[in-house]
C-alpha cells in the first residue's frame, strides 16, 4: 500500500536533510510516522512546503521518499503552477491514498484539485487539525479596538491576521466540500465538517503523541512539582487566549503571592513596539503589576516540554478556540493537573471535576478560582486529577491502536473508492 502525505511543515526527522531547525510543531505527524514505520507493506512518502526555490528537491531520507513544492504559508491562495507541480508528484509517487494533514492552508485545496484532475479524488483523506474558517470568527475575542489596528514591524495588524485566516478559510471550505473522506477526532471538528459537507465520510482517529510523553507518562508528582507554578504551552497570538490568563492572574496572586507563570515560546512582549498582541499583553502586565510573575522560556524541544510539565503545579489552556490541543494531551499524559477553556473540541475526553477543570474562556474570574482550587489541593485534588488524566490518556492515546486505526482507514478508502481510470495505483 502506497501512501503520500502532504504536510504543512518539514517534519523533524527530515530537518537535517534540509538543514533547518527541528520544528516543535506537528508532533502528531511525527508520532504517527514513527508508529507506521513499524508496519510491513506500507510505502509512505511525504511532501513538504519550501519557501526558497533554490532549495526545492526530491530524494530519500530515513527510507522515505520525499517531494517538495514551492509555497509560502503566508500566501493568500494558490496558483495553477502549484496544481501542476502536485500532479507531477502524484505521477511520480503513484499513491493508493493521499493523506492531507490539515485544511488550514490553500495548498491543501491545490492538492485536492490535482487529485481530482488525476481521477483519484475518492482516494484523498483530509485530516482535520485546526479549522481556520471557524477560528477566524474568534481570532480577536477580547482584544480592545485600539490594539486591533496597531501595525507590527511588517506593517500588519491583528485584523490582517484575522483576515488571512478568513481568506485561508475560503480554501478550507472549498477543500471540505470537495473531498469524500475526512479524518477527525472530536465532536467539534465532526460537527464543523458535517455543516460544510454532510456527504463526506467521517473517520475517527485519535492522534499519537511524541515518544517522550509516553516515556514520561504518569511521572508528575505533587511532591516533586514547584508549588504555585503555572505552565502555558503557547502565547504567540490572540487565539491562544493568554490575555485572559493575565486578567485572571491578579486574583490568583492575591491568594497565592508566590505564583509564577511560565510560557513556552518567545517573549511576545519583548518587541511590543512591533507586535500589537505583545503590546496589549504588556499593557495588562503593567496595569496589574505582573512583570515579576510572568516568564517566557523561549522555544522548547520535547525533552524540555516534558520537564516543564513535571515542574508545573497546574497546566492552563486558555484558548478562545481550539480543536484538541496536543499540549493538553501531553500535560494529561504526564499527569499535571489541568484547567482548560471549554471551547471547540478541547474538552473532549475530559470530565469536569474528575480529571480537570473546564471554564468558559471569557471568564477570567472562574479561571482564577479553579487554579486556586488546584493550588489549595484540598483532599488530594491534584493527585486525583493526575491519576485519572493519566489513565484516560494511556487508554485513548495507545500508539499501536491509533496507527492500526489509521491503516484501517486507508484500507477502507481503497476498498470503497475505486479510481476512475486516469490514475492507476502503484505506478
Coordinates of N, CA and C in Angstrom, one line a residue, residues 112-267:
X112 N -5.9 18.8 -3.6 CA -7.2 18.1 -3.8 C -7.6 18.3 -5.3
X113 N -7.4 19.5 -5.8 CA -7.7 19.7 -7.2 C -6.8 18.9 -8.2
X114 N -5.5 18.8 -7.8 CA -4.6 17.9 -8.6 C -5.1 16.5 -8.6
X115 N -5.5 16.0 -7.4 CA -6.0 14.6 -7.3 C -7.3 14.5 -8.1
X116 N -8.1 15.5 -8.1 CA -9.4 15.4 -8.9 C -9.0 15.3 -10.4
X117 N -8.0 16.1 -10.8 CA -7.6 16.0 -12.2 C -7.0 14.7 -12.6
X118 N -6.4 14.0 -11.6 CA -5.8 12.7 -11.9 C -6.8 11.6 -11.7
X119 N -8.0 11.9 -11.4 CA -9.0 10.9 -11.3 C -9.0 10.1 -10.0
X120 N -8.4 10.7 -8.9 CA -8.3 10.0 -7.7 C -8.9 10.8 -6.5
X121 N -9.9 11.6 -6.7 CA -10.5 12.4 -5.6 C -11.0 11.5 -4.5
X122 N -11.5 10.4 -4.8 CA -12.0 9.4 -3.8 C -11.0 8.8 -3.0
X123 N -9.7 9.0 -3.4 CA -8.6 8.4 -2.6 C -7.9 9.4 -1.7
X124 N -8.5 10.6 -1.5 CA -8.0 11.6 -0.7 C -8.6 11.6 0.7
X125 N -7.8 11.6 1.7 CA -8.3 11.8 3.1 C -7.7 13.1 3.7
X126 N -8.6 13.9 4.1 CA -8.1 15.2 4.7 C -8.2 15.0 6.3
X127 N -7.1 15.3 6.9 CA -7.0 15.2 8.4 C -7.3 16.5 9.0
X128 N -8.3 16.7 9.8 CA -8.6 17.9 10.5 C -7.6 18.2 11.6
X129 N -6.9 19.3 11.5 CA -6.0 19.8 12.6 C -6.8 20.9 13.3
X130 N -6.6 22.1 12.8 CA -7.5 23.2 13.3 C -8.4 23.5 12.1
X131 N -9.4 24.4 12.4 CA -10.3 24.9 11.3 C -10.3 26.4 11.2
X132 N -9.5 26.9 10.3 CA -9.3 28.4 10.3 C -10.6 29.1 9.9
X133 N -11.5 28.4 9.1 CA -12.7 29.1 8.8 C -13.6 29.3 10.0
X134 N -13.4 28.6 11.0 CA -14.1 28.8 12.3 C -13.3 29.6 13.2
X135 N -12.0 29.4 13.3 CA -11.2 30.1 14.2 C -11.1 31.6 13.9
X136 N -11.3 32.0 12.7 CA -11.2 33.4 12.3 C -12.3 34.2 13.0
X137 N -13.4 33.5 13.3 CA -14.6 34.2 13.9 C -14.2 34.6 15.3
X138 N -13.3 33.9 15.9 CA -12.9 34.1 17.3 C -11.5 34.8 17.5
X139 N -10.9 35.1 16.4 CA -9.5 35.5 16.4 C -9.2 36.7 17.3
X140 N -10.1 37.6 17.3 CA -9.9 38.9 18.1 C -10.7 38.9 19.3
X141 N -11.2 37.8 19.8 CA -12.0 37.8 21.0 C -11.2 38.4 22.2
X142 N -11.8 39.4 22.8 CA -11.2 40.0 24.0 C -10.1 41.1 23.7
X143 N -9.8 41.3 22.4 CA -8.8 42.3 22.1 C -9.4 43.7 21.9
X144 N -9.0 44.7 22.7 CA -9.6 46.1 22.5 C -9.3 46.6 21.1
X145 N -10.2 47.5 20.7 CA -10.2 48.0 19.3 C -8.9 48.7 19.0
X146 N -8.3 49.4 19.9 CA -7.1 50.2 19.6 C -5.9 49.3 19.3
X147 N -5.9 48.1 19.8 CA -4.8 47.1 19.5 C -5.1 46.3 18.2
X148 N -6.3 46.3 17.8 CA -6.6 45.5 16.6 C -6.0 46.2 15.3
X149 N -5.8 47.5 15.4 CA -5.4 48.2 14.2 C -3.9 48.7 14.3
X150 N -3.2 48.4 15.4 CA -1.8 48.7 15.5 C -1.0 47.9 14.5
X151 N 0.0 48.4 13.9 CA 0.8 47.7 12.9 C 2.1 47.1 13.6
X152 N 2.4 45.9 13.1 CA 3.6 45.3 13.5 C 4.8 45.8 12.7
X153 N 6.0 45.2 12.9 CA 7.2 45.7 12.2 C 7.1 45.4 10.7
X154 N 6.1 44.6 10.3 CA 5.9 44.4 8.8 C 4.7 45.1 8.3
X155 N 4.2 46.0 9.1 CA 3.1 46.8 8.7 C 1.7 46.1 8.7
X156 N 1.7 44.9 9.4 CA 0.5 44.1 9.5 C -0.2 44.4 10.8
X157 N -1.5 44.3 10.8 CA -2.3 44.5 12.1 C -2.9 43.1 12.5
X158 N -3.5 43.1 13.7 CA -4.1 41.9 14.2 C -5.4 41.6 13.3
X159 N -6.0 42.6 12.8 CA -7.1 42.4 11.8 C -6.6 41.8 10.6
X160 N -5.4 42.1 10.1 CA -4.8 41.5 9.0 C -4.6 40.0 9.2
X161 N -4.2 39.7 10.5 CA -4.0 38.2 10.8 C -5.3 37.5 10.8
X162 N -6.4 38.2 11.3 CA -7.7 37.6 11.2 C -8.2 37.4 9.8
X163 N -7.9 38.4 9.0 CA -8.3 38.4 7.6 C -7.6 37.3 6.8
X164 N -6.3 37.0 7.1 CA -5.6 35.9 6.5 C -6.3 34.6 6.8
X165 N -6.7 34.4 8.1 CA -7.4 33.2 8.5 C -8.7 33.1 7.6
X166 N -9.4 34.3 7.5 CA -10.6 34.3 6.7 C -10.4 33.9 5.3
X167 N -9.3 34.4 4.7 CA -9.0 34.0 3.3 C -8.7 32.6 3.1
X168 N -7.8 32.1 4.1 CA -7.5 30.7 4.0 C -8.7 29.8 4.3
X169 N -9.6 30.4 5.1 CA -10.8 29.6 5.4 C -11.7 29.3 4.2
X170 N -11.7 30.2 3.2 CA -12.4 30.0 2.0 C -11.9 28.8 1.2
X171 N -10.5 28.6 1.2 CA -10.0 27.4 0.6 C -10.2 26.2 1.4
X172 N -10.3 26.4 2.8 CA -10.6 25.3 3.6 C -12.0 24.7 3.3
X173 N -12.9 25.6 3.2 CA -14.3 25.2 2.9 C -14.4 24.6 1.5
X174 N -13.6 25.1 0.6 CA -13.5 24.5 -0.8 C -13.0 23.1 -0.7
X175 N -12.0 22.9 0.2 CA -11.4 21.6 0.3 C -12.5 20.6 0.9
X176 N -13.1 21.0 2.0 CA -14.1 20.2 2.7 C -15.3 19.8 1.8
X177 N -15.7 20.7 1.0 CA -16.8 20.5 0.1 C -16.4 19.5 -1.0
X178 N -15.2 19.4 -1.3 CA -14.7 18.6 -2.5 C -14.5 17.1 -2.1
X179 N -13.9 16.9 -0.8 CA -13.4 15.6 -0.5 C -14.5 14.6 -0.1
X180 N -14.2 13.4 -0.1 CA -15.2 12.3 0.2 C -14.8 11.7 1.6
X181 N -13.6 11.9 2.0 CA -13.1 11.3 3.3 C -12.4 12.3 4.2
X182 N -12.9 12.4 5.4 CA -12.3 13.3 6.4 C -11.9 12.5 7.7
X183 N -10.7 12.8 8.2 CA -10.3 12.1 9.4 C -10.3 13.2 10.5
X184 N -11.0 12.9 11.6 CA -11.1 13.8 12.7 C -11.0 13.1 14.1
X185 N -11.2 13.9 15.2 CA -11.0 13.3 16.5 C -11.9 13.9 17.6
X186 N -12.7 14.8 17.2 CA -13.6 15.4 18.2 C -15.0 15.7 17.7
X187 N -16.0 15.8 18.6 CA -17.3 16.2 18.2 C -17.3 17.5 17.5
X188 N -16.5 18.4 17.9 CA -16.4 19.7 17.3 C -16.0 19.7 15.9
X189 N -14.9 19.0 15.6 CA -14.5 19.0 14.2 C -15.4 18.2 13.3
X190 N -16.1 17.2 13.9 CA -17.1 16.4 13.1 C -18.3 17.3 12.8
X191 N -18.7 18.1 13.8 CA -19.9 19.0 13.6 C -19.6 20.0 12.5
X192 N -18.4 20.6 12.6 CA -18.0 21.6 11.7 C -17.9 21.1 10.2
X193 N -17.3 19.9 10.1 CA -17.2 19.2 8.8 C -18.6 18.9 8.2
X194 N -19.5 18.4 9.0 CA -20.8 18.0 8.6 C -21.6 19.2 8.2
X195 N -21.4 20.4 8.8 CA -22.1 21.6 8.5 C -21.7 22.1 7.1
X196 N -20.5 21.7 6.7 CA -20.0 22.1 5.3 C -20.3 21.1 4.3
X197 N -20.0 19.8 4.6 CA -20.2 18.7 3.7 C -20.8 17.5 4.4
X198 N -22.1 17.4 4.5 CA -22.7 16.3 5.2 C -22.5 14.9 4.5
X199 N -22.1 15.0 3.2 CA -21.9 13.7 2.5 C -20.6 13.1 2.6
X200 N -19.6 13.9 3.2 CA -18.3 13.3 3.4 C -18.3 12.2 4.5
X201 N -17.5 11.2 4.2 CA -17.4 10.1 5.2 C -16.4 10.5 6.3
X202 N -16.9 10.6 7.5 CA -16.0 11.0 8.7 C -15.4 9.7 9.3
X203 N -14.1 9.7 9.4 CA -13.4 8.6 10.0 C -12.8 9.1 11.3
X204 N -13.1 8.5 12.4 CA -12.5 8.9 13.7 C -11.1 8.2 13.9
X205 N -10.1 9.1 14.2 CA -8.8 8.5 14.5 C -8.1 9.5 15.4
X206 N -7.7 9.0 16.6 CA -7.0 9.9 17.5 C -5.6 10.2 17.1
X207 N -4.9 11.1 17.8 CA -3.5 11.5 17.4 C -2.5 10.8 18.4
X208 N -1.4 10.5 17.8 CA -0.3 9.9 18.6 C 0.6 11.0 19.1
X209 N 1.0 10.9 20.4 CA 1.9 11.9 20.9 C 3.3 11.5 20.6
X210 N 4.3 12.5 20.8 CA 5.7 12.2 20.6 C 6.2 11.2 21.6
X211 N 7.2 10.4 21.3 CA 7.6 9.3 22.1 C 7.9 9.7 23.5
X212 N 8.5 10.9 23.7 CA 8.9 11.3 25.0 C 7.8 11.3 26.0
X213 N 6.6 11.7 25.6 CA 5.5 11.8 26.5 C 4.9 10.5 27.0
X214 N 5.1 9.4 26.2 CA 4.8 8.1 26.6 C 5.8 7.6 27.7
X215 N 7.1 8.0 27.4 CA 8.1 7.6 28.4 C 7.9 8.3 29.7
X216 N 7.4 9.5 29.7 CA 7.2 10.3 31.0 C 5.7 10.1 31.5
X217 N 5.0 9.2 31.0 CA 3.6 9.0 31.4 C 3.5 8.8 32.9
X218 N 2.6 9.6 33.6 CA 2.4 9.4 35.0 C 3.5 9.8 35.9
X219 N 4.5 10.5 35.4 CA 5.7 10.8 36.2 C 5.6 12.1 36.9
X220 N 4.5 12.9 36.7 CA 4.2 14.1 37.5 C 3.9 13.7 39.0
X221 N 4.5 14.4 39.9 CA 4.2 14.1 41.3 C 4.0 15.4 42.0
X222 N 3.0 15.5 42.9 CA 2.7 16.7 43.6 C 3.9 17.1 44.5
X223 N 4.5 16.1 45.1 CA 5.7 16.5 46.0 C 6.9 17.0 45.2
X224 N 6.9 16.6 43.9 CA 8.1 17.0 43.1 C 7.9 18.2 42.3
X225 N 6.7 18.7 42.2 CA 6.4 19.9 41.3 C 6.8 21.2 42.1
X226 N 6.9 22.3 41.4 CA 7.1 23.6 42.1 C 5.7 24.2 42.4
X227 N 5.5 24.3 43.6 CA 4.1 24.8 44.1 C 3.8 26.2 43.5
X228 N 2.6 26.4 43.1 CA 2.1 27.6 42.5 C 2.7 28.0 41.2
X229 N 3.2 27.0 40.5 CA 3.8 27.3 39.2 C 2.8 26.9 38.1
X230 N 2.5 27.8 37.2 CA 1.5 27.7 36.1 C 2.3 27.5 34.8
X231 N 2.0 26.5 34.0 CA 2.7 26.4 32.7 C 1.7 26.5 31.6
X232 N 2.1 27.3 30.6 CA 1.2 27.6 29.4 C 2.1 27.2 28.2
X233 N 1.5 26.5 27.2 CA 2.4 26.0 26.1 C 2.6 27.0 25.0
X234 N 1.7 28.0 24.9 CA 1.9 29.0 23.8 C 1.1 30.3 24.1
X235 N 1.7 31.4 23.7 CA 1.0 32.7 23.8 C 1.3 33.6 22.7
X236 N 1.5 33.1 21.5 CA 2.1 33.8 20.4 C 1.1 34.7 19.7
X237 N -0.2 34.3 19.7 CA -1.2 35.2 19.1 C -2.5 35.0 19.8
X238 N -3.5 35.9 19.5 CA -4.7 36.1 20.3 C -5.5 34.8 20.6
X239 N -5.6 33.9 19.6 CA -6.4 32.7 19.7 C -6.0 31.9 20.9
X240 N -4.7 31.9 21.3 CA -4.3 31.2 22.5 C -4.7 31.7 23.8
X241 N -5.3 32.9 23.8 CA -6.0 33.4 25.0 C -5.2 33.8 26.2
X242 N -3.9 34.1 26.0 CA -3.1 34.4 27.1 C -3.5 35.7 27.8
X243 N -4.1 36.6 27.0 CA -4.6 37.8 27.6 C -5.7 37.6 28.7
X244 N -6.4 36.5 28.6 CA -7.4 36.2 29.6 C -6.7 35.6 30.9
X245 N -5.7 34.9 30.7 CA -4.9 34.4 31.8 C -4.3 35.5 32.6
X246 N -3.8 36.5 31.9 CA -3.2 37.7 32.6 C -4.3 38.5 33.3
X247 N -5.5 38.5 32.8 CA -6.6 39.1 33.6 C -7.0 38.3 34.8
X248 N -6.8 37.0 34.8 CA -7.0 36.1 35.9 C -5.9 36.2 37.0
X249 N -4.7 36.5 36.5 CA -3.5 36.4 37.4 C -3.6 37.2 38.6
X250 N -4.0 38.5 38.6 CA -4.1 39.3 39.8 C -4.9 38.6 40.9
X251 N -6.0 38.0 40.5 CA -6.8 37.3 41.5 C -6.1 36.1 42.1
X252 N -5.3 35.4 41.3 CA -4.5 34.2 41.8 C -3.4 34.7 42.7
X253 N -2.7 35.7 42.3 CA -1.6 36.3 43.1 C -2.1 36.8 44.4
X254 N -3.2 37.4 44.5 CA -3.8 37.9 45.7 C -3.9 36.8 46.8
X255 N -4.2 35.6 46.3 CA -4.3 34.5 47.3 C -3.0 33.7 47.4
X256 N -2.3 33.7 46.3 CA -1.0 32.9 46.3 C 0.1 33.8 45.8
X257 N 0.7 34.6 46.6 CA 1.7 35.6 46.1 C 3.0 35.0 45.5
X258 N 3.2 33.7 45.8 CA 4.4 33.0 45.2 C 4.1 32.5 43.8
X259 N 3.0 32.7 43.2 CA 2.6 32.2 41.9 C 3.6 32.7 40.8
X260 N 4.0 31.8 39.9 CA 4.8 32.2 38.8 C 4.2 31.5 37.5
X261 N 4.1 32.2 36.4 CA 3.6 31.7 35.2 C 4.8 31.5 34.2
X262 N 4.9 30.3 33.6 CA 5.9 30.1 32.7 C 5.3 29.7 31.3
X263 N 5.8 30.3 30.3 CA 5.2 30.2 29.0 C 6.3 29.7 28.0
X264 N 5.9 28.6 27.3 CA 6.8 28.1 26.2 C 6.8 29.1 25.0
X265 N 7.9 29.3 24.4 CA 8.0 30.2 23.2 C 8.6 31.5 23.5
X266 N 8.8 32.3 22.4 CA 9.5 33.5 22.5 C 8.6 34.5 23.3
X267 N 9.3 35.5 23.9 CA 8.6 36.6 24.7 C 7.9 37.5 23.7

